[in-house]
PDB file of C-alpha atoms in Angstrom:
ATOM      1  CA  UNK A 271       0.000   0.000   0.000  1.00  0.00           C
ATOM      2  CA  UNK A 272       1.044   3.606  -0.574  1.00  0.00           C
ATOM      3  CA  UNK A 273       1.546   5.876   2.403  1.00  0.00           C
ATOM      4  CA  UNK A 274      -1.648   7.837   1.719  1.00  0.00           C
ATOM      5  CA  UNK A 275      -3.696   4.624   1.462  1.00  0.00           C
ATOM      6  CA  UNK A 276      -2.221   3.292   4.696  1.00  0.00           C
ATOM      7  CA  UNK A 277      -2.903   6.642   6.382  1.00  0.00           C
ATOM      8  CA  UNK A 278      -6.543   6.524   5.313  1.00  0.00           C
ATOM      9  CA  UNK A 279      -6.857   2.940   6.534  1.00  0.00           C
ATOM     10  CA  UNK A 280      -5.337   3.741   9.921  1.00  0.00           C
ATOM     11  CA  UNK A 281      -7.566   6.799  10.270  1.00  0.00           C
ATOM     12  CA  UNK A 282     -10.725   4.814   9.531  1.00  0.00           C
ATOM     13  CA  UNK A 283      -9.812   2.000  11.929  1.00  0.00           C
ATOM     14  CA  UNK A 284      -8.939   4.531  14.638  1.00  0.00           C
ATOM     15  CA  UNK A 285     -12.361   6.150  14.211  1.00  0.00           C
ATOM     16  CA  UNK A 286     -13.985   2.702  14.314  1.00  0.00           C
ATOM     17  CA  UNK A 287     -12.318   1.727  17.584  1.00  0.00           C
ATOM     18  CA  UNK A 288     -13.048   5.120  19.097  1.00  0.00           C
ATOM     19  CA  UNK A 289     -16.702   4.678  18.134  1.00  0.00           C
ATOM     20  CA  UNK A 290     -16.856   1.135  19.585  1.00  0.00           C
ATOM     21  CA  UNK A 291     -15.177   2.229  22.832  1.00  0.00           C
ATOM     22  CA  UNK A 292     -17.589   5.160  23.052  1.00  0.00           C
ATOM     23  CA  UNK A 293     -20.554   2.870  22.383  1.00  0.00           C
ATOM     24  CA  UNK A 294     -19.654   0.373  25.110  1.00  0.00           C
ATOM     25  CA  UNK A 295     -19.115   3.203  27.588  1.00  0.00           C
ATOM     26  CA  UNK A 296     -22.612   4.533  26.874  1.00  0.00           C
ATOM     27  CA  UNK A 297     -24.695   1.370  26.915  1.00  0.00           C
ATOM     28  CA  UNK A 298     -28.054   1.867  28.578  1.00  0.00           C
ATOM     29  CA  UNK A 299     -27.841   1.865  32.369  1.00  0.00           C
ATOM     30  CA  UNK A 300     -31.513   1.045  32.881  1.00  0.00           C
ATOM     31  CA  UNK A 301     -31.347  -2.705  32.277  1.00  0.00           C
ATOM     32  CA  UNK A 302     -27.803  -3.587  33.355  1.00  0.00           C
ATOM     33  CA  UNK A 303     -27.623  -6.819  35.335  1.00  0.00           C
ATOM     34  CA  UNK A 304     -26.687  -6.113  38.938  1.00  0.00           C
ATOM     35  CA  UNK A 305     -23.438  -8.094  38.733  1.00  0.00           C
ATOM     36  CA  UNK A 306     -22.094  -6.104  35.793  1.00  0.00           C
ATOM     37  CA  UNK A 307     -20.166  -2.805  35.885  1.00  0.00           C
ATOM     38  CA  UNK A 308     -19.787  -2.606  39.654  1.00  0.00           C
ATOM     39  CA  UNK A 309     -16.396  -1.826  41.237  1.00  0.00           C
ATOM     40  CA  UNK A 310     -13.889  -0.937  38.525  1.00  0.00           C
ATOM     41  CA  UNK A 311     -16.654  -0.263  36.021  1.00  0.00           C
ATOM     42  CA  UNK A 312     -15.947  -1.468  32.502  1.00  0.00           C
ATOM     43  CA  UNK A 313     -12.231  -1.007  33.069  1.00  0.00           C
ATOM     44  CA  UNK A 314     -11.965  -4.413  34.706  1.00  0.00           C
ATOM     45  CA  UNK A 315     -12.733  -6.219  31.457  1.00  0.00           C
ATOM     46  CA  UNK A 316      -9.845  -7.113  29.163  1.00  0.00           C
ATOM     47  CA  UNK A 317     -12.144  -6.666  26.175  1.00  0.00           C
ATOM     48  CA  UNK A 318     -12.785  -3.005  26.991  1.00  0.00           C
ATOM     49  CA  UNK A 319      -9.138  -2.332  27.808  1.00  0.00           C
ATOM     50  CA  UNK A 320      -8.249  -3.875  24.460  1.00  0.00           C
ATOM     51  CA  UNK A 321     -10.581  -1.471  22.648  1.00  0.00           C
ATOM     52  CA  UNK A 322      -8.730   1.460  24.194  1.00  0.00           C
ATOM     53  CA  UNK A 323      -5.391  -0.163  23.369  1.00  0.00           C
ATOM     54  CA  UNK A 324      -6.394  -0.609  19.723  1.00  0.00           C
ATOM     55  CA  UNK A 325      -7.642   2.972  19.479  1.00  0.00           C
ATOM     56  CA  UNK A 326      -4.319   4.230  20.861  1.00  0.00           C
ATOM     57  CA  UNK A 327      -2.341   2.006  18.494  1.00  0.00           C
ATOM     58  CA  UNK A 328      -4.210   3.105  15.382  1.00  0.00           C
ATOM     59  CA  UNK A 329      -4.038   6.721  16.498  1.00  0.00           C
ATOM     60  CA  UNK A 330      -0.248   6.438  16.813  1.00  0.00           C
ATOM     61  CA  UNK A 331      -0.116   4.653  13.448  1.00  0.00           C
ATOM     62  CA  UNK A 332      -2.099   7.437  11.766  1.00  0.00           C
ATOM     63  CA  UNK A 333       0.194  10.050  13.320  1.00  0.00           C
ATOM     64  CA  UNK A 334       3.230   8.201  11.940  1.00  0.00           C
ATOM     65  CA  UNK A 335       1.634   8.113   8.485  1.00  0.00           C
ATOM     66  CA  UNK A 336       0.895  11.847   8.552  1.00  0.00           C
ATOM     67  CA  UNK A 337       4.470  12.643   9.605  1.00  0.00           C
ATOM     68  CA  UNK A 338       5.775  10.569   6.717  1.00  0.00           C
ATOM     69  CA  UNK A 339       3.440  12.311   4.277  1.00  0.00           C
ATOM     70  CA  UNK A 340       4.648  15.758   5.339  1.00  0.00           C
ATOM     71  CA  UNK A 341       8.266  14.581   5.249  1.00  0.00           C
ATOM     72  CA  UNK A 342       8.949  14.925   8.984  1.00  0.00           C
ATOM     73  CA  UNK A 343      11.056  11.806   8.829  1.00  0.00           C
ATOM     74  CA  UNK A 344      13.002  12.289  12.044  1.00  0.00           C
ATOM     75  CA  UNK A 345       9.814  12.620  14.073  1.00  0.00           C
ATOM     76  CA  UNK A 346       8.193   9.843  12.060  1.00  0.00           C
ATOM     77  CA  UNK A 347      10.983   7.440  12.908  1.00  0.00           C
ATOM     78  CA  UNK A 348      10.434   7.918  16.649  1.00  0.00           C
ATOM     79  CA  UNK A 349       6.668   7.547  16.340  1.00  0.00           C
ATOM     80  CA  UNK A 350       7.060   4.443  14.160  1.00  0.00           C
ATOM     81  CA  UNK A 351       9.262   2.872  16.823  1.00  0.00           C
ATOM     82  CA  UNK A 352       6.459   3.418  19.365  1.00  0.00           C
ATOM     83  CA  UNK A 353       3.891   2.108  16.891  1.00  0.00           C
ATOM     84  CA  UNK A 354       5.821  -1.088  16.254  1.00  0.00           C
ATOM     85  CA  UNK A 355       6.417  -1.699  19.961  1.00  0.00           C
ATOM     86  CA  UNK A 356       2.708  -1.226  20.696  1.00  0.00           C
ATOM     87  CA  UNK A 357       1.686  -3.568  17.909  1.00  0.00           C
ATOM     88  CA  UNK A 358       4.187  -6.343  18.524  1.00  0.00           C
ATOM     89  CA  UNK A 359       3.991  -6.485  22.325  1.00  0.00           C
ATOM     90  CA  UNK A 360       0.333  -5.615  22.921  1.00  0.00           C
ATOM     91  CA  UNK A 361      -2.007  -4.844  20.023  1.00  0.00           C
ATOM     92  CA  UNK A 362      -1.592  -8.112  18.112  1.00  0.00           C
ATOM     93  CA  UNK A 363      -1.250 -10.653  20.956  1.00  0.00           C
ATOM     94  CA  UNK A 364      -3.976  -9.091  23.122  1.00  0.00           C
ATOM     95  CA  UNK A 365      -6.537  -8.767  20.319  1.00  0.00           C
ATOM     96  CA  UNK A 366      -5.822 -12.344  19.225  1.00  0.00           C
ATOM     97  CA  UNK A 367      -6.144 -13.572  22.806  1.00  0.00           C
ATOM     98  CA  UNK A 368      -9.415 -11.683  23.342  1.00  0.00           C
ATOM     99  CA  UNK A 369     -11.023 -13.110  20.210  1.00  0.00           C
ATOM    100  CA  UNK A 370      -9.902 -16.730  20.499  1.00  0.00           C
ATOM    101  CA  UNK A 371     -10.266 -17.122  24.278  1.00  0.00           C
ATOM    102  CA  UNK A 372     -13.680 -15.417  24.342  1.00  0.00           C
ATOM    103  CA  UNK A 373     -15.249 -17.492  21.589  1.00  0.00           C
ATOM    104  CA  UNK A 374     -13.683 -20.711  22.862  1.00  0.00           C
ATOM    105  CA  UNK A 375     -15.169 -20.190  26.330  1.00  0.00           C
ATOM    106  CA  UNK A 376     -18.429 -18.801  24.897  1.00  0.00           C
ATOM    107  CA  UNK A 377     -18.868 -21.975  22.839  1.00  0.00           C
ATOM    108  CA  UNK A 378     -18.111 -24.176  25.832  1.00  0.00           C
ATOM    109  CA  UNK A 379     -20.315 -22.301  28.324  1.00  0.00           C
ATOM    110  CA  UNK A 380     -21.169 -18.672  27.673  1.00  0.00           C
ATOM    111  CA  UNK A 381     -22.188 -18.091  31.291  1.00  0.00           C
ATOM    112  CA  UNK A 382     -18.511 -18.313  32.253  1.00  0.00           C
ATOM    113  CA  UNK A 383     -17.569 -15.173  30.299  1.00  0.00           C
ATOM    114  CA  UNK A 384     -20.668 -13.509  28.823  1.00  0.00           C
ATOM    115  CA  UNK A 385     -23.889 -14.283  30.704  1.00  0.00           C
ATOM    116  CA  UNK A 386     -27.066 -14.414  28.636  1.00  0.00           C
ATOM    117  CA  UNK A 387     -28.385 -11.472  30.648  1.00  0.00           C
ATOM    118  CA  UNK A 388     -25.939  -9.266  28.722  1.00  0.00           C
ATOM    119  CA  UNK A 389     -27.840  -9.877  25.480  1.00  0.00           C
ATOM    120  CA  UNK A 390     -30.390  -7.321  26.623  1.00  0.00           C
ATOM    121  CA  UNK A 391     -27.680  -4.796  27.430  1.00  0.00           C
ATOM    122  CA  UNK A 392     -25.079  -5.090  24.670  1.00  0.00           C
ATOM    123  CA  UNK A 393     -26.307  -5.297  21.038  1.00  0.00           C
ATOM    124  CA  UNK A 394     -25.118  -8.215  18.915  1.00  0.00           C
ATOM    125  CA  UNK A 395     -23.127  -5.957  16.584  1.00  0.00           C
ATOM    126  CA  UNK A 396     -21.273  -4.456  19.543  1.00  0.00           C
ATOM    127  CA  UNK A 397     -20.443  -7.906  20.896  1.00  0.00           C
ATOM    128  CA  UNK A 398     -18.883  -8.861  17.555  1.00  0.00           C
ATOM    129  CA  UNK A 399     -17.118  -5.499  17.301  1.00  0.00           C
ATOM    130  CA  UNK A 400     -15.472  -6.145  20.674  1.00  0.00           C
ATOM    131  CA  UNK A 401     -14.761  -9.856  20.383  1.00  0.00           C
ATOM    132  CA  UNK A 402     -14.649 -10.799  16.685  1.00  0.00           C
ATOM    133  CA  UNK A 403     -13.517  -7.921  14.489  1.00  0.00           C
ATOM    134  CA  UNK A 404     -10.416  -7.297  16.587  1.00  0.00           C
ATOM    135  CA  UNK A 405      -8.632 -10.349  15.137  1.00  0.00           C
ATOM    136  CA  UNK A 406      -9.183  -9.630  11.408  1.00  0.00           C
ATOM    137  CA  UNK A 407      -8.027  -6.049  11.954  1.00  0.00           C
ATOM    138  CA  UNK A 408      -4.861  -7.293  13.686  1.00  0.00           C
ATOM    139  CA  UNK A 409      -4.073  -9.717  10.857  1.00  0.00           C
ATOM    140  CA  UNK A 410      -4.822  -7.083   8.214  1.00  0.00           C
ATOM    141  CA  UNK A 411      -2.366  -4.744   9.942  1.00  0.00           C
ATOM    142  CA  UNK A 412       0.414  -7.316   9.475  1.00  0.00           C
ATOM    143  CA  UNK A 413      -0.562  -7.755   5.825  1.00  0.00           C
ATOM    144  CA  UNK A 414      -0.681  -3.984   5.224  1.00  0.00           C
ATOM    145  CA  UNK A 415       2.734  -2.900   6.536  1.00  0.00           C
ATOM    146  CA  UNK A 416       5.831  -4.455   8.137  1.00  0.00           C
ATOM    147  CA  UNK A 417       6.600  -3.916  11.816  1.00  0.00           C
ATOM    148  CA  UNK A 418       9.919  -4.025  13.604  1.00  0.00           C
ATOM    149  CA  UNK A 419       9.754  -6.437  16.546  1.00  0.00           C
ATOM    150  CA  UNK A 420      11.918  -5.770  19.612  1.00  0.00           C
ATOM    151  CA  UNK A 421      14.516  -8.232  20.862  1.00  0.00           C
ATOM    152  CA  UNK A 422      12.632 -11.330  22.012  1.00  0.00           C
ATOM    153  CA  UNK A 423      13.677 -10.960  25.658  1.00  0.00           C
ATOM    154  CA  UNK A 424      12.572  -7.316  25.784  1.00  0.00           C
ATOM    155  CA  UNK A 425       9.273  -8.045  24.075  1.00  0.00           C
ATOM    156  CA  UNK A 426       8.372 -10.931  26.372  1.00  0.00           C
ATOM    157  CA  UNK A 427       9.369  -9.010  29.502  1.00  0.00           C
ATOM    158  CA  UNK A 428       7.108  -6.116  28.502  1.00  0.00           C
ATOM    159  CA  UNK A 429       4.242  -8.459  27.645  1.00  0.00           C
ATOM    160  CA  UNK A 430       4.673 -10.343  30.926  1.00  0.00           C
ATOM    161  CA  UNK A 431       4.733  -7.090  32.884  1.00  0.00           C
ATOM    162  CA  UNK A 432       1.462  -5.911  31.336  1.00  0.00           C
ATOM    163  CA  UNK A 433      -0.105  -9.326  31.993  1.00  0.00           C
ATOM    164  CA  UNK A 434       1.059  -9.104  35.625  1.00  0.00           C
ATOM    165  CA  UNK A 435      -0.572  -5.670  35.959  1.00  0.00           C
ATOM    166  CA  UNK A 436      -3.907  -6.933  34.640  1.00  0.00           C
ATOM    167  CA  UNK A 437      -3.870 -10.043  36.852  1.00  0.00           C
ATOM    168  CA  UNK A 438      -3.064  -7.825  39.842  1.00  0.00           C
ATOM    169  CA  UNK A 439      -6.005  -5.594  38.905  1.00  0.00           C
ATOM    170  CA  UNK A 440      -8.329  -8.633  38.740  1.00  0.00           C
ATOM    171  CA  UNK A 441      -7.130  -9.911  42.120  1.00  0.00           C
ATOM    172  CA  UNK A 442      -7.457  -6.450  43.682  1.00  0.00           C
ATOM    173  CA  UNK A 443     -11.067  -6.186  42.517  1.00  0.00           C
ATOM    174  CA  UNK A 444     -11.800  -9.590  44.047  1.00  0.00           C
ATOM    175  CA  UNK A 445     -10.156  -8.590  47.334  1.00  0.00           C
ATOM    176  CA  UNK A 446     -12.337  -5.476  47.516  1.00  0.00           C
ATOM    177  CA  UNK A 447     -15.668  -6.823  46.278  1.00  0.00           C
ATOM    178  CA  UNK A 448     -15.504 -10.590  46.812  1.00  0.00           C
ATOM    179  CA  UNK A 449     -16.656 -10.952  43.179  1.00  0.00           C
ATOM    180  CA  UNK A 450     -14.598 -12.186  40.245  1.00  0.00           C
ATOM    181  CA  UNK A 451     -14.377 -10.147  37.063  1.00  0.00           C
ATOM    182  CA  UNK A 452     -15.359 -13.271  35.110  1.00  0.00           C
ATOM    183  CA  UNK A 453     -17.556 -16.048  36.585  1.00  0.00           C
ATOM    184  CA  UNK A 454     -15.031 -18.533  35.192  1.00  0.00           C
ATOM    185  CA  UNK A 455     -12.533 -17.676  37.930  1.00  0.00           C
ATOM    186  CA  UNK A 456     -14.921 -18.802  40.669  1.00  0.00           C
ATOM    187  CA  UNK A 457     -14.509 -22.403  39.475  1.00  0.00           C
ATOM    188  CA  UNK A 458     -10.879 -22.594  40.598  1.00  0.00           C
ATOM    189  CA  UNK A 459      -9.166 -22.970  43.929  1.00  0.00           C
ATOM    190  CA  UNK A 460      -6.047 -20.779  44.435  1.00  0.00           C
ATOM    191  CA  UNK A 461      -3.693 -23.341  42.889  1.00  0.00           C
ATOM    192  CA  UNK A 462      -6.030 -23.897  39.954  1.00  0.00           C
ATOM    193  CA  UNK A 463      -6.397 -20.165  39.417  1.00  0.00           C
ATOM    194  CA  UNK A 464      -2.610 -19.721  39.417  1.00  0.00           C
ATOM    195  CA  UNK A 465      -2.338 -22.512  36.854  1.00  0.00           C
ATOM    196  CA  UNK A 466      -5.059 -20.899  34.732  1.00  0.00           C
ATOM    197  CA  UNK A 467      -3.292 -17.533  34.761  1.00  0.00           C
ATOM    198  CA  UNK A 468       0.017 -19.217  33.907  1.00  0.00           C
ATOM    199  CA  UNK A 469      -1.636 -21.097  31.054  1.00  0.00           C
ATOM    200  CA  UNK A 470      -3.244 -17.909  29.762  1.00  0.00           C
ATOM    201  CA  UNK A 471       0.140 -16.188  29.823  1.00  0.00           C
ATOM    202  CA  UNK A 472       1.640 -19.063  27.854  1.00  0.00           C
ATOM    203  CA  UNK A 473      -1.136 -18.736  25.273  1.00  0.00           C
ATOM    204  CA  UNK A 474      -0.679 -14.996  24.843  1.00  0.00           C
ATOM    205  CA  UNK A 475       3.097 -15.494  24.523  1.00  0.00           C
ATOM    206  CA  UNK A 476       2.398 -17.993  21.738  1.00  0.00           C
ATOM    207  CA  UNK A 477       0.293 -15.313  19.997  1.00  0.00           C
ATOM    208  CA  UNK A 478       3.197 -12.883  20.334  1.00  0.00           C
ATOM    209  CA  UNK A 479       5.487 -15.425  18.681  1.00  0.00           C
ATOM    210  CA  UNK A 480       2.902 -16.138  15.994  1.00  0.00           C
ATOM    211  CA  UNK A 481       2.623 -12.439  15.156  1.00  0.00           C
ATOM    212  CA  UNK A 482       6.401 -12.183  14.884  1.00  0.00           C
ATOM    213  CA  UNK A 483       6.435 -15.274  12.665  1.00  0.00           C
ATOM    214  CA  UNK A 484       3.755 -13.871  10.333  1.00  0.00           C
ATOM    215  CA  UNK A 485       5.521 -10.525  10.107  1.00  0.00           C
ATOM    216  CA  UNK A 486       8.814 -12.224   9.208  1.00  0.00           C
ATOM    217  CA  UNK A 487       7.230 -14.623   6.712  1.00  0.00           C
ATOM    218  CA  UNK A 488       5.414 -11.817   4.878  1.00  0.00           C
ATOM    219  CA  UNK A 489       8.003  -9.064   5.039  1.00  0.00           C
ATOM    220  CA  UNK A 490      11.310 -10.763   5.743  1.00  0.00           C
ATOM    221  CA  UNK A 491      13.913  -9.443   8.144  1.00  0.00           C
ATOM    222  CA  UNK A 492      14.853  -6.137   6.563  1.00  0.00           C
ATOM    223  CA  UNK A 493      11.780  -4.320   5.185  1.00  0.00           C
ATOM    224  CA  UNK A 494      10.477  -1.706   7.604  1.00  0.00           C
ATOM    225  CA  UNK A 495       8.458   1.466   7.200  1.00  0.00           C
ATOM    226  CA  UNK A 496      10.870   4.322   7.947  1.00  0.00           C
TER     227      UNK A 496
END
């Protein structure tokens, strides 16, 4: 793709994610199930946090495109470095994890992650915008432009740190409210929950590696957008 085409694409996807994040933050409060949106609000859900993450990523990507179009290459290079770090460490693995883990658990038993009572609160299109569309957009981003991945150790440390922060947030909410963010967690004893979190981390690390693999297979080792 040309720079102007990529810029238009990034702008449109940024607007889309901003719209979806705005929509989920303004769902009707009249019929919300009592167990939803209590302490921590919507910011306890990885799905909602991912929407914000994607909006930030595509906003940064659009800024990088604009800087390249106006020939501010020195500034563009710094912004592109931030863009690539965001995509490789967070945007791709998290969106892939959200989509695959949600629909796997939803198929097995939707009450564990998305109780049927939410159908009257969140429209079907918004559910798919949050949990389905995120993966095709992430894959399309790899197909559209190459991204420079950080050194493997650095990338995995950053990903693990962010995962640790979210797990700590989930545990803090439970310590305050006595309620789990997702009903699924109530099925485990402490050892089982630790194993589940460790397994989830292993899965998201595999998505990080898969994204790096796709990027290398499509673009090779040396083609980057600077």
